[in-house]
């Protein structure tokens, strides 16, 4: 089978890395890819129109297309591929609304009794400011639409909250994604990432993981797309796992079906584990990044039949056969200096081979490209240095050994990935 992967980040490199291991795969293409993906798949340009890409896929007899990022899903790429008679993994445009609009997600959760933070949505800045003043408590201000994981601003003081609303609604820091804002109460607890595959009816959970969203140690700094991750996440106990499936995952999937938006693909639930139990922070309609970098190395089974089963609505038939490695995994993101604020690109990266030679370490590329004979930085998050080991402590140590072997000017990485889990071990 020929496979096309759409995307250019660390998630897509990890996907291609996993797909290459499948005996079902004849060849993998990636549009537009990055320097790491180019080492194991054929890179093709990403055309301006999805119809042109679908025409190409049809001409090349592509058996499966996997959409990595959220934007193409929200813009309806799966619908277009389906119209061409092609298998495409991911939710269609109507179902991808679950991530594309935080207000839509909140309404769905309210209708189906899914636990989440109390909230209000505003398009008018005066009304938003009045609500903040009346609320008089720490809040989070979120751009309603897609903002590459950066559209969430804490407002722990009245002044911070007002500035966040101004940044999104008036300054348009996130463009059209900030035409409306969701203001919600601050949830207190520990975050975790919960990933399932679903064919619209049956839900197959992955092993647990935890992301680190903030840019600096101790969960300080600005919100990012993710600075590192680890798996498993000890905060998700077996009892909590069952609770999330029964009170959050299935009500979400069933709720989407009830309103005529059946959801097929990846349902990523960002959780806050509070004293009152798990509550939903956000929904994503694709694999997390960098969560994918710690989930796929732990997946022992072939990924391809699971993705096809989601499309064909036969996922339950495969559930009993899915196997996982017992080892733990940790990923440390190396970012360009300044990220998520403005940063420079084009810095030469060295030491990639040295890092990959360390036992258990794999370096997944995100923002990289070739410049002559060199691999250079080409984005905010540049690399995801991932390690697999018998225990989480060892995996984290090995990942940081990999980070130490790699060099580029102004490189930034958090030094405390996994600290919450280590406190529990």
mmCIF file of C-alpha atoms in Angstrom:
data_model
loop_
_atom_site.group_PDB
_atom_site.id
_atom_site.type_symbol
_atom_site.label_atom_id
_atom_site.label_comp_id
_atom_site.label_asym_id
_atom_site.label_seq_id
_atom_site.Cartn_x
_atom_site.Cartn_y
_atom_site.Cartn_z
ATOM 1 C CA UNK A 1 0.000 0.000 0.000
ATOM 2 C CA UNK A 2 1.112 3.544 -0.787
ATOM 3 C CA UNK A 3 0.508 6.065 1.976
ATOM 4 C CA UNK A 4 0.419 9.862 1.956
ATOM 5 C CA UNK A 5 1.050 11.768 5.192
ATOM 6 C CA UNK A 6 0.100 15.440 5.291
ATOM 7 C CA UNK A 7 2.088 17.746 7.569
ATOM 8 C CA UNK A 8 5.589 18.879 8.390
ATOM 9 C CA UNK A 9 6.042 18.683 12.166
ATOM 10 C CA UNK A 10 7.339 16.320 14.783
ATOM 11 C CA UNK A 11 4.021 14.493 14.888
ATOM 12 C CA UNK A 12 4.252 13.731 11.168
ATOM 13 C CA UNK A 13 7.879 12.568 11.408
ATOM 14 C CA UNK A 14 6.855 10.198 14.191
ATOM 15 C CA UNK A 15 3.899 8.957 12.148
ATOM 16 C CA UNK A 16 6.102 8.246 9.140
ATOM 17 C CA UNK A 17 8.696 6.575 11.397
ATOM 18 C CA UNK A 18 5.993 4.238 12.725
ATOM 19 C CA UNK A 19 4.413 3.583 9.327
ATOM 20 C CA UNK A 20 7.752 2.580 7.809
ATOM 21 C CA UNK A 21 7.786 -0.367 10.212
ATOM 22 C CA UNK A 22 4.574 -1.830 8.733
ATOM 23 C CA UNK A 23 4.838 -4.735 6.318
ATOM 24 C CA UNK A 24 1.660 -3.458 4.670
ATOM 25 C CA UNK A 25 3.399 -0.306 3.443
ATOM 26 C CA UNK A 26 4.985 -0.199 -0.010
ATOM 27 C CA UNK A 27 5.918 3.478 -0.114
ATOM 28 C CA UNK A 28 5.301 6.647 1.919
ATOM 29 C CA UNK A 29 4.946 10.186 0.596
ATOM 30 C CA UNK A 30 4.771 13.290 2.763
ATOM 31 C CA UNK A 31 3.549 16.785 1.907
ATOM 32 C CA UNK A 32 5.373 19.030 2.624
ATOM 33 C CA UNK A 33 7.557 17.151 5.160
ATOM 34 C CA UNK A 34 10.812 18.231 6.782
ATOM 35 C CA UNK A 35 14.489 17.272 6.741
ATOM 36 C CA UNK A 36 13.977 14.274 9.009
ATOM 37 C CA UNK A 37 10.998 12.911 7.101
ATOM 38 C CA UNK A 38 12.980 13.260 3.865
ATOM 39 C CA UNK A 39 15.363 10.567 5.139
ATOM 40 C CA UNK A 40 12.627 7.880 5.253
ATOM 41 C CA UNK A 41 9.887 9.036 2.839
ATOM 42 C CA UNK A 42 9.524 10.851 -0.470
ATOM 43 C CA UNK A 43 8.759 14.539 -0.006
ATOM 44 C CA UNK A 44 6.258 16.193 -2.334
ATOM 45 C CA UNK A 45 5.179 19.848 -2.448
ATOM 46 C CA UNK A 46 1.962 20.843 -0.701
ATOM 47 C CA UNK A 47 -0.267 22.381 -3.392
ATOM 48 C CA UNK A 48 -2.413 25.417 -2.706
ATOM 49 C CA UNK A 49 -5.641 23.515 -3.336
ATOM 50 C CA UNK A 50 -6.677 20.277 -1.629
ATOM 51 C CA UNK A 51 -8.346 19.140 -4.859
ATOM 52 C CA UNK A 52 -4.968 19.183 -6.616
ATOM 53 C CA UNK A 53 -3.481 16.991 -3.884
ATOM 54 C CA UNK A 54 -6.432 14.607 -4.096
ATOM 55 C CA UNK A 55 -6.017 14.418 -7.885
ATOM 56 C CA UNK A 56 -2.356 13.552 -7.378
ATOM 57 C CA UNK A 57 -3.194 10.907 -4.766
ATOM 58 C CA UNK A 58 -5.740 9.354 -7.103
ATOM 59 C CA UNK A 59 -3.233 9.267 -9.958
ATOM 60 C CA UNK A 60 -0.619 7.606 -7.737
ATOM 61 C CA UNK A 61 -3.053 5.007 -6.367
ATOM 62 C CA UNK A 62 -2.582 6.153 -2.760
ATOM 63 C CA UNK A 63 -4.299 3.614 -0.518
ATOM 64 C CA UNK A 64 -4.398 5.707 2.661
ATOM 65 C CA UNK A 65 -3.932 9.398 3.427
ATOM 66 C CA UNK A 66 -3.249 10.466 7.010
ATOM 67 C CA UNK A 67 -3.848 14.098 7.922
ATOM 68 C CA UNK A 68 -1.547 15.228 10.708
ATOM 69 C CA UNK A 69 -2.340 18.904 11.536
ATOM 70 C CA UNK A 70 -5.635 20.439 12.608
ATOM 71 C CA UNK A 71 -5.955 23.193 9.992
ATOM 72 C CA UNK A 72 -6.435 20.962 6.912
ATOM 73 C CA UNK A 73 -8.983 18.920 8.881
ATOM 74 C CA UNK A 74 -10.925 22.054 9.840
ATOM 75 C CA UNK A 75 -10.805 23.209 6.209
ATOM 76 C CA UNK A 76 -12.350 19.963 4.935
ATOM 77 C CA UNK A 77 -9.500 18.058 3.330
ATOM 78 C CA UNK A 78 -10.980 14.696 4.362
ATOM 79 C CA UNK A 79 -14.253 15.564 2.633
ATOM 80 C CA UNK A 80 -12.411 16.334 -0.603
ATOM 81 C CA UNK A 81 -10.435 13.087 -0.515
ATOM 82 C CA UNK A 82 -13.619 11.134 0.173
ATOM 83 C CA UNK A 83 -15.281 12.799 -2.823
ATOM 84 C CA UNK A 84 -12.405 11.396 -4.899
ATOM 85 C CA UNK A 85 -13.120 7.908 -3.535
ATOM 86 C CA UNK A 86 -9.937 7.912 -1.437
ATOM 87 C CA UNK A 87 -9.445 6.667 2.114
ATOM 88 C CA UNK A 88 -8.440 9.544 4.369
ATOM 89 C CA UNK A 89 -7.871 9.227 8.110
ATOM 90 C CA UNK A 90 -9.281 12.018 10.244
ATOM 91 C CA UNK A 91 -12.623 13.676 10.940
ATOM 92 C CA UNK A 92 -14.481 15.488 8.180
ATOM 93 C CA UNK A 93 -15.022 19.244 8.310
ATOM 94 C CA UNK A 94 -18.249 19.082 10.323
ATOM 95 C CA UNK A 95 -16.721 16.769 12.927
ATOM 96 C CA UNK A 96 -13.437 18.719 13.095
ATOM 97 C CA UNK A 97 -15.500 21.618 14.446
ATOM 98 C CA UNK A 98 -14.895 19.981 17.823
ATOM 99 C CA UNK A 99 -11.371 21.428 17.781
ATOM 100 C CA UNK A 100 -11.905 24.332 15.405
ATOM 101 C CA UNK A 101 -14.307 26.085 17.795
ATOM 102 C CA UNK A 102 -13.871 26.019 21.554
ATOM 103 C CA UNK A 103 -17.363 27.459 21.954
ATOM 104 C CA UNK A 104 -18.824 24.589 19.903
ATOM 105 C CA UNK A 105 -16.970 22.108 22.111
ATOM 106 C CA UNK A 106 -18.252 23.805 25.256
ATOM 107 C CA UNK A 107 -21.840 23.658 24.003
ATOM 108 C CA UNK A 108 -21.463 19.957 23.199
ATOM 109 C CA UNK A 109 -20.084 19.267 26.673
ATOM 110 C CA UNK A 110 -22.890 21.203 28.344
ATOM 111 C CA UNK A 111 -25.529 19.319 26.361
ATOM 112 C CA UNK A 112 -24.041 15.927 27.243
ATOM 113 C CA UNK A 113 -23.073 16.547 30.869
ATOM 114 C CA UNK A 114 -19.335 16.285 30.185
ATOM 115 C CA UNK A 115 -17.291 17.857 33.010
ATOM 116 C CA UNK A 116 -15.382 20.994 32.048
ATOM 117 C CA UNK A 117 -14.669 24.488 33.312
ATOM 118 C CA UNK A 118 -17.477 27.028 33.641
ATOM 119 C CA UNK A 119 -17.268 29.498 30.762
ATOM 120 C CA UNK A 120 -18.785 32.310 28.680
ATOM 121 C CA UNK A 121 -18.129 33.276 25.053
ATOM 122 C CA UNK A 122 -17.874 36.887 23.862
ATOM 123 C CA UNK A 123 -17.422 38.844 20.641
ATOM 124 C CA UNK A 124 -17.865 42.223 22.313
ATOM 125 C CA UNK A 125 -14.916 43.499 24.344
ATOM 126 C CA UNK A 126 -17.041 45.637 26.689
ATOM 127 C CA UNK A 127 -19.225 42.684 27.641
ATOM 128 C CA UNK A 128 -16.152 40.485 28.078
ATOM 129 C CA UNK A 129 -14.526 43.021 30.376
ATOM 130 C CA UNK A 130 -17.726 43.417 32.406
ATOM 131 C CA UNK A 131 -17.886 39.655 32.866
ATOM 132 C CA UNK A 132 -14.276 39.521 34.049
ATOM 133 C CA UNK A 133 -14.931 42.315 36.531
ATOM 134 C CA UNK A 134 -18.070 40.628 37.861
ATOM 135 C CA UNK A 135 -16.401 37.205 37.948
ATOM 136 C CA UNK A 136 -13.478 38.488 40.032
ATOM 137 C CA UNK A 137 -11.503 35.237 39.918
ATOM 138 C CA UNK A 138 -8.581 33.770 37.945
ATOM 139 C CA UNK A 139 -9.613 32.858 34.401
ATOM 140 C CA UNK A 140 -8.170 31.628 31.138
ATOM 141 C CA UNK A 141 -8.900 33.602 27.991
ATOM 142 C CA UNK A 142 -8.950 31.526 24.808
ATOM 143 C CA UNK A 143 -9.218 32.402 21.143
ATOM 144 C CA UNK A 144 -12.260 30.468 19.928
ATOM 145 C CA UNK A 145 -10.570 29.191 16.768
ATOM 146 C CA UNK A 146 -7.337 27.441 15.846
ATOM 147 C CA UNK A 147 -4.157 29.195 16.987
ATOM 148 C CA UNK A 148 -1.431 26.535 16.698
ATOM 149 C CA UNK A 149 -1.680 25.698 20.392
ATOM 150 C CA UNK A 150 -0.839 29.249 21.463
ATOM 151 C CA UNK A 151 -4.276 30.873 21.714
ATOM 152 C CA UNK A 152 -4.674 30.437 25.468
ATOM 153 C CA UNK A 153 -3.671 33.268 27.815
ATOM 154 C CA UNK A 154 -3.885 33.047 31.604
ATOM 155 C CA UNK A 155 -5.643 35.887 33.373
ATOM 156 C CA UNK A 156 -4.843 35.251 36.986
ATOM 157 C CA UNK A 157 -5.326 38.929 37.854
ATOM 158 C CA UNK A 158 -7.947 41.386 36.658
ATOM 159 C CA UNK A 159 -5.306 43.323 34.726
ATOM 160 C CA UNK A 160 -3.929 40.179 33.039
ATOM 161 C CA UNK A 161 -7.403 39.046 32.017
ATOM 162 C CA UNK A 162 -8.283 42.413 30.485
ATOM 163 C CA UNK A 163 -4.990 42.476 28.581
ATOM 164 C CA UNK A 164 -5.628 38.949 27.283
ATOM 165 C CA UNK A 165 -9.058 39.911 25.954
ATOM 166 C CA UNK A 166 -7.569 42.993 24.289
ATOM 167 C CA UNK A 167 -4.749 40.941 22.761
ATOM 168 C CA UNK A 168 -7.199 38.495 21.189
ATOM 169 C CA UNK A 169 -10.274 40.581 20.301
ATOM 170 C CA UNK A 170 -8.734 43.970 19.537
ATOM 171 C CA UNK A 171 -5.088 43.398 18.603
ATOM 172 C CA UNK A 172 -6.068 40.223 16.666
ATOM 173 C CA UNK A 173 -2.911 38.442 17.777
ATOM 174 C CA UNK A 174 -4.388 35.175 16.478
ATOM 175 C CA UNK A 175 -6.170 36.593 13.444
ATOM 176 C CA UNK A 176 -9.662 35.344 12.651
ATOM 177 C CA UNK A 177 -9.284 32.664 15.331
ATOM 178 C CA UNK A 178 -9.813 35.482 17.807
ATOM 179 C CA UNK A 179 -13.071 36.854 16.406
ATOM 180 C CA UNK A 180 -14.586 35.550 19.636
ATOM 181 C CA UNK A 181 -13.094 34.591 22.981
ATOM 182 C CA UNK A 182 -13.971 31.908 25.477
ATOM 183 C CA UNK A 183 -13.411 33.010 29.071
ATOM 184 C CA UNK A 184 -13.391 30.122 31.509
ATOM 185 C CA UNK A 185 -12.628 29.513 35.140
ATOM 186 C CA UNK A 186 -9.137 28.384 36.061
ATOM 187 C CA UNK A 187 -9.040 24.670 36.807
ATOM 188 C CA UNK A 188 -6.679 23.607 39.576
ATOM 189 C CA UNK A 189 -4.962 20.232 39.294
ATOM 190 C CA UNK A 190 -2.601 18.266 37.091
ATOM 191 C CA UNK A 191 -2.941 18.074 33.323
ATOM 192 C CA UNK A 192 -2.839 14.859 31.326
ATOM 193 C CA UNK A 193 -3.356 13.869 27.696
ATOM 194 C CA UNK A 194 -5.864 11.141 26.828
ATOM 195 C CA UNK A 195 -5.802 9.809 23.265
ATOM 196 C CA UNK A 196 -8.273 7.427 21.638
ATOM 197 C CA UNK A 197 -8.948 6.155 18.152
ATOM 198 C CA UNK A 198 -12.612 6.010 17.195
ATOM 199 C CA UNK A 199 -14.634 4.822 14.217
ATOM 200 C CA UNK A 200 -17.620 6.889 15.303
ATOM 201 C CA UNK A 201 -18.970 4.217 17.632
ATOM 202 C CA UNK A 202 -16.167 2.221 19.253
ATOM 203 C CA UNK A 203 -13.297 3.947 21.078
ATOM 204 C CA UNK A 204 -9.839 2.405 21.478
ATOM 205 C CA UNK A 205 -7.686 4.148 24.120
ATOM 206 C CA UNK A 206 -3.948 4.608 23.730
ATOM 207 C CA UNK A 207 -1.587 4.491 26.675
ATOM 208 C CA UNK A 208 -1.563 7.683 28.732
ATOM 209 C CA UNK A 209 0.781 10.635 28.329
ATOM 210 C CA UNK A 210 1.388 14.119 29.677
ATOM 211 C CA UNK A 211 2.459 17.260 27.829
ATOM 212 C CA UNK A 212 4.289 20.371 29.052
ATOM 213 C CA UNK A 213 2.624 23.399 27.480
ATOM 214 C CA UNK A 214 4.490 26.278 29.098
ATOM 215 C CA UNK A 215 7.746 27.520 27.614
ATOM 216 C CA UNK A 216 9.937 27.442 30.735
ATOM 217 C CA UNK A 217 10.727 25.286 33.750
ATOM 218 C CA UNK A 218 8.178 24.946 36.500
ATOM 219 C CA UNK A 219 5.357 25.508 33.997
ATOM 220 C CA UNK A 220 6.174 29.198 33.729
ATOM 221 C CA UNK A 221 6.446 31.438 30.692
ATOM 222 C CA UNK A 222 4.078 31.511 27.723
ATOM 223 C CA UNK A 223 1.801 28.852 26.301
ATOM 224 C CA UNK A 224 3.348 26.855 23.450
ATOM 225 C CA UNK A 225 2.475 23.970 21.186
ATOM 226 C CA UNK A 226 4.253 21.701 23.690
ATOM 227 C CA UNK A 227 7.795 21.581 25.087
ATOM 228 C CA UNK A 228 7.978 17.898 25.933
ATOM 229 C CA UNK A 229 5.975 14.860 26.936
ATOM 230 C CA UNK A 230 6.203 11.495 28.637
ATOM 231 C CA UNK A 231 4.308 8.221 28.806
ATOM 232 C CA UNK A 232 2.854 6.690 30.894
ATOM 233 C CA UNK A 233 1.296 9.446 33.011
ATOM 234 C CA UNK A 234 1.062 8.130 36.590
ATOM 235 C CA UNK A 235 -1.685 10.638 37.392
ATOM 236 C CA UNK A 236 -4.088 8.552 35.281
ATOM 237 C CA UNK A 237 -4.862 5.578 37.526
ATOM 238 C CA UNK A 238 -6.843 2.576 36.208
ATOM 239 C CA UNK A 239 -9.919 3.897 38.021
ATOM 240 C CA UNK A 240 -9.470 7.345 36.510
ATOM 241 C CA UNK A 241 -8.914 5.812 33.085
ATOM 242 C CA UNK A 242 -12.293 4.096 33.257
ATOM 243 C CA UNK A 243 -13.925 7.283 34.520
ATOM 244 C CA UNK A 244 -12.571 9.279 31.558
ATOM 245 C CA UNK A 245 -13.809 6.689 29.068
ATOM 246 C CA UNK A 246 -17.309 6.512 30.559
ATOM 247 C CA UNK A 247 -17.914 10.159 31.514
ATOM 248 C CA UNK A 248 -15.968 11.989 28.787
ATOM 249 C CA UNK A 249 -14.868 9.942 25.764
ATOM 250 C CA UNK A 250 -18.026 7.991 24.956
ATOM 251 C CA UNK A 251 -20.405 10.879 25.746
ATOM 252 C CA UNK A 252 -18.369 13.045 23.363
ATOM 253 C CA UNK A 253 -18.372 10.545 20.503
ATOM 254 C CA UNK A 254 -22.036 9.659 21.031
ATOM 255 C CA UNK A 255 -22.931 13.333 21.373
ATOM 256 C CA UNK A 256 -21.301 14.140 18.047
ATOM 257 C CA UNK A 257 -23.242 11.331 16.379
ATOM 258 C CA UNK A 258 -26.494 12.568 17.924
ATOM 259 C CA UNK A 259 -26.141 15.984 16.261
ATOM 260 C CA UNK A 260 -25.291 14.528 12.863
ATOM 261 C CA UNK A 261 -21.526 15.045 13.078
ATOM 262 C CA UNK A 262 -20.172 11.491 13.446
ATOM 263 C CA UNK A 263 -16.546 11.628 14.539
ATOM 264 C CA UNK A 264 -13.944 9.273 13.042
ATOM 265 C CA UNK A 265 -10.226 9.536 13.706
ATOM 266 C CA UNK A 266 -8.231 10.648 16.727
ATOM 267 C CA UNK A 267 -9.969 12.165 19.707
ATOM 268 C CA UNK A 268 -7.393 13.830 21.937
ATOM 269 C CA UNK A 269 -8.755 14.943 25.288
ATOM 270 C CA UNK A 270 -6.713 17.458 27.244
ATOM 271 C CA UNK A 271 -7.607 16.806 30.869
ATOM 272 C CA UNK A 272 -7.208 18.567 34.176
ATOM 273 C CA UNK A 273 -7.278 16.127 37.075
ATOM 274 C CA UNK A 274 -8.993 18.157 39.795
ATOM 275 C CA UNK A 275 -10.124 17.292 43.312
ATOM 276 C CA UNK A 276 -13.605 16.902 41.820
ATOM 277 C CA UNK A 277 -12.365 14.457 39.177
ATOM 278 C CA UNK A 278 -11.217 14.803 35.557
ATOM 279 C CA UNK A 279 -12.428 17.810 33.574
ATOM 280 C CA UNK A 280 -11.917 18.634 29.898
ATOM 281 C CA UNK A 281 -9.523 21.476 29.117
ATOM 282 C CA UNK A 282 -9.666 21.020 25.341
ATOM 283 C CA UNK A 283 -10.437 18.617 22.526
ATOM 284 C CA UNK A 284 -8.114 18.014 19.594
ATOM 285 C CA UNK A 285 -9.053 16.134 16.443
ATOM 286 C CA UNK A 286 -5.582 14.741 15.729
ATOM 287 C CA UNK A 287 -2.614 13.207 17.501
ATOM 288 C CA UNK A 288 -0.906 15.517 19.959
ATOM 289 C CA UNK A 289 2.506 16.965 19.274
ATOM 290 C CA UNK A 290 4.726 16.094 21.174
ATOM 291 C CA UNK A 291 2.475 13.361 22.641
ATOM 292 C CA UNK A 292 2.768 11.372 19.414
ATOM 293 C CA UNK A 293 6.523 11.217 19.949
ATOM 294 C CA UNK A 294 6.031 9.183 23.140
ATOM 295 C CA UNK A 295 2.935 7.204 22.113
ATOM 296 C CA UNK A 296 4.040 5.673 18.799
ATOM 297 C CA UNK A 297 7.380 4.356 20.133
ATOM 298 C CA UNK A 298 5.387 2.460 22.771
ATOM 299 C CA UNK A 299 2.909 0.985 20.246
ATOM 300 C CA UNK A 300 3.992 -2.560 19.468
ATOM 301 C CA UNK A 301 1.178 -3.272 16.990
ATOM 302 C CA UNK A 302 0.956 -2.223 13.362
ATOM 303 C CA UNK A 303 -0.675 1.208 13.158
ATOM 304 C CA UNK A 304 -1.971 0.899 9.587
ATOM 305 C CA UNK A 305 -4.854 -1.565 10.166
ATOM 306 C CA UNK A 306 -6.046 0.484 13.129
ATOM 307 C CA UNK A 307 -6.298 3.649 11.049
ATOM 308 C CA UNK A 308 -8.092 1.844 8.230
ATOM 309 C CA UNK A 309 -10.476 0.276 10.745
ATOM 310 C CA UNK A 310 -11.447 3.750 11.945
ATOM 311 C CA UNK A 311 -12.413 4.670 8.395
ATOM 312 C CA UNK A 312 -14.211 1.358 7.733
ATOM 313 C CA UNK A 313 -16.016 1.389 11.113
ATOM 314 C CA UNK A 314 -14.499 -1.959 12.167
ATOM 315 C CA UNK A 315 -12.251 -0.790 15.006
ATOM 316 C CA UNK A 316 -13.730 -3.055 17.677
ATOM 317 C CA UNK A 317 -12.628 -6.107 15.675
ATOM 318 C CA UNK A 318 -8.980 -5.075 16.139
ATOM 319 C CA UNK A 319 -9.081 -3.934 19.768
ATOM 320 C CA UNK A 320 -8.128 -7.238 21.372
ATOM 321 C CA UNK A 321 -4.999 -7.539 19.199
ATOM 322 C CA UNK A 322 -3.419 -4.173 20.095
ATOM 323 C CA UNK A 323 -0.180 -4.539 22.064
ATOM 324 C CA UNK A 324 2.028 -1.996 23.821
ATOM 325 C CA UNK A 325 5.640 -2.019 24.936
ATOM 326 C CA UNK A 326 6.105 -1.937 28.703
ATOM 327 C CA UNK A 327 8.939 0.600 28.452
ATOM 328 C CA UNK A 328 8.397 4.260 29.269
ATOM 329 C CA UNK A 329 9.068 7.091 26.815
ATOM 330 C CA UNK A 330 10.092 10.727 27.216
ATOM 331 C CA UNK A 331 10.427 13.541 24.673
ATOM 332 C CA UNK A 332 12.242 16.846 25.150
ATOM 333 C CA UNK A 333 11.541 19.566 22.582
ATOM 334 C CA UNK A 334 14.440 21.696 21.420
ATOM 335 C CA UNK A 335 13.090 25.056 20.261
ATOM 336 C CA UNK A 336 14.443 28.154 18.584
ATOM 337 C CA UNK A 337 15.507 30.863 21.008
ATOM 338 C CA UNK A 338 12.614 33.206 21.697
ATOM 339 C CA UNK A 339 9.824 30.723 20.856
ATOM 340 C CA UNK A 340 6.849 31.178 21.143
ATOM 341 C CA UNK A 341 7.698 34.853 20.559
ATOM 342 C CA UNK A 342 9.539 35.856 17.350
ATOM 343 C CA UNK A 343 12.634 33.768 16.657
ATOM 344 C CA UNK A 344 15.333 33.392 14.032
ATOM 345 C CA UNK A 345 15.661 30.434 11.667
ATOM 346 C CA UNK A 346 18.416 29.115 9.436
ATOM 347 C CA UNK A 347 20.695 28.043 12.307
ATOM 348 C CA UNK A 348 22.901 25.041 11.456
ATOM 349 C CA UNK A 349 22.108 21.940 13.529
ATOM 350 C CA UNK A 350 24.946 19.619 14.536
ATOM 351 C CA UNK A 351 25.156 16.458 16.623
ATOM 352 C CA UNK A 352 22.070 14.715 15.247
ATOM 353 C CA UNK A 353 24.005 11.527 14.549
ATOM 354 C CA UNK A 354 25.625 11.591 17.979
ATOM 355 C CA UNK A 355 22.222 11.866 19.650
ATOM 356 C CA UNK A 356 20.720 9.067 17.567
ATOM 357 C CA UNK A 357 23.619 6.792 18.553
ATOM 358 C CA UNK A 358 22.625 6.974 22.229
ATOM 359 C CA UNK A 359 20.796 3.850 23.378
ATOM 360 C CA UNK A 360 17.037 4.206 23.101
ATOM 361 C CA UNK A 361 17.140 7.693 21.538
ATOM 362 C CA UNK A 362 15.338 8.751 18.365
ATOM 363 C CA UNK A 363 15.397 12.347 17.143
ATOM 364 C CA UNK A 364 12.164 13.460 15.505
ATOM 365 C CA UNK A 365 12.363 16.552 13.332
ATOM 366 C CA UNK A 366 9.788 19.342 13.491
ATOM 367 C CA UNK A 367 10.996 22.725 12.206
ATOM 368 C CA UNK A 368 13.947 21.652 10.030
ATOM 369 C CA UNK A 369 14.979 21.829 6.389
ATOM 370 C CA UNK A 370 17.996 21.135 4.214
ATOM 371 C CA UNK A 371 20.253 24.034 3.245
ATOM 372 C CA UNK A 372 22.851 22.553 0.941
ATOM 373 C CA UNK A 373 24.643 19.862 2.938
ATOM 374 C CA UNK A 374 23.419 21.237 6.259
ATOM 375 C CA UNK A 375 20.223 20.690 8.210
ATOM 376 C CA UNK A 376 19.039 24.022 9.602
ATOM 377 C CA UNK A 377 16.281 25.310 11.854
ATOM 378 C CA UNK A 378 13.047 26.248 10.096
ATOM 379 C CA UNK A 379 10.486 26.726 12.847
ATOM 380 C CA UNK A 380 9.789 27.429 16.496
ATOM 381 C CA UNK A 381 9.858 23.861 17.717
ATOM 382 C CA UNK A 382 12.837 22.329 15.951
ATOM 383 C CA UNK A 383 13.383 18.790 17.289
ATOM 384 C CA UNK A 384 11.750 16.286 19.607
ATOM 385 C CA UNK A 385 14.483 14.230 21.254
ATOM 386 C CA UNK A 386 12.767 11.030 22.369
ATOM 387 C CA UNK A 387 14.043 8.127 24.433
ATOM 388 C CA UNK A 388 12.562 4.774 25.409
ATOM 389 C CA UNK A 389 13.823 2.920 28.489
ATOM 390 C CA UNK A 390 12.728 0.429 31.134
ATOM 391 C CA UNK A 391 11.563 3.185 33.479
ATOM 392 C CA UNK A 392 10.463 6.792 33.154
ATOM 393 C CA UNK A 393 13.442 8.132 35.106
ATOM 394 C CA UNK A 394 15.830 6.348 32.751
ATOM 395 C CA UNK A 395 13.917 7.487 29.649
ATOM 396 C CA UNK A 396 14.100 11.114 30.767
ATOM 397 C CA UNK A 397 17.833 10.812 31.482
ATOM 398 C CA UNK A 398 18.489 9.341 28.030
ATOM 399 C CA UNK A 399 16.407 12.009 26.312
ATOM 400 C CA UNK A 400 18.449 14.730 27.988
ATOM 401 C CA UNK A 401 21.656 12.959 26.983
ATOM 402 C CA UNK A 402 20.388 13.272 23.429
ATOM 403 C CA UNK A 403 19.615 16.960 23.903
ATOM 404 C CA UNK A 404 23.154 17.555 25.192
ATOM 405 C CA UNK A 405 24.613 16.027 22.026
ATOM 406 C CA UNK A 406 22.764 18.409 19.690
ATOM 407 C CA UNK A 407 23.727 22.023 19.067
ATOM 408 C CA UNK A 408 22.303 25.024 17.237
ATOM 409 C CA UNK A 409 22.558 28.711 18.065
ATOM 410 C CA UNK A 410 20.153 29.953 20.774
ATOM 411 C CA UNK A 411 18.615 26.492 21.265
ATOM 412 C CA UNK A 412 16.120 26.365 24.121
ATOM 413 C CA UNK A 413 14.783 23.323 25.984
ATOM 414 C CA UNK A 414 13.095 22.928 29.320
ATOM 415 C CA UNK A 415 15.209 21.078 31.878
ATOM 416 C CA UNK A 416 12.333 19.606 33.922
ATOM 417 C CA UNK A 417 10.310 17.444 31.530
ATOM 418 C CA UNK A 418 8.561 14.735 33.529
ATOM 419 C CA UNK A 419 9.022 16.365 36.914
ATOM 420 C CA UNK A 420 5.454 15.716 38.037
ATOM 421 C CA UNK A 421 5.724 12.023 37.243
ATOM 422 C CA UNK A 422 9.115 11.693 38.951
ATOM 423 C CA UNK A 423 7.592 13.113 42.130
ATOM 424 C CA UNK A 424 5.165 10.183 42.136
ATOM 425 C CA UNK A 425 7.764 7.447 41.550
#
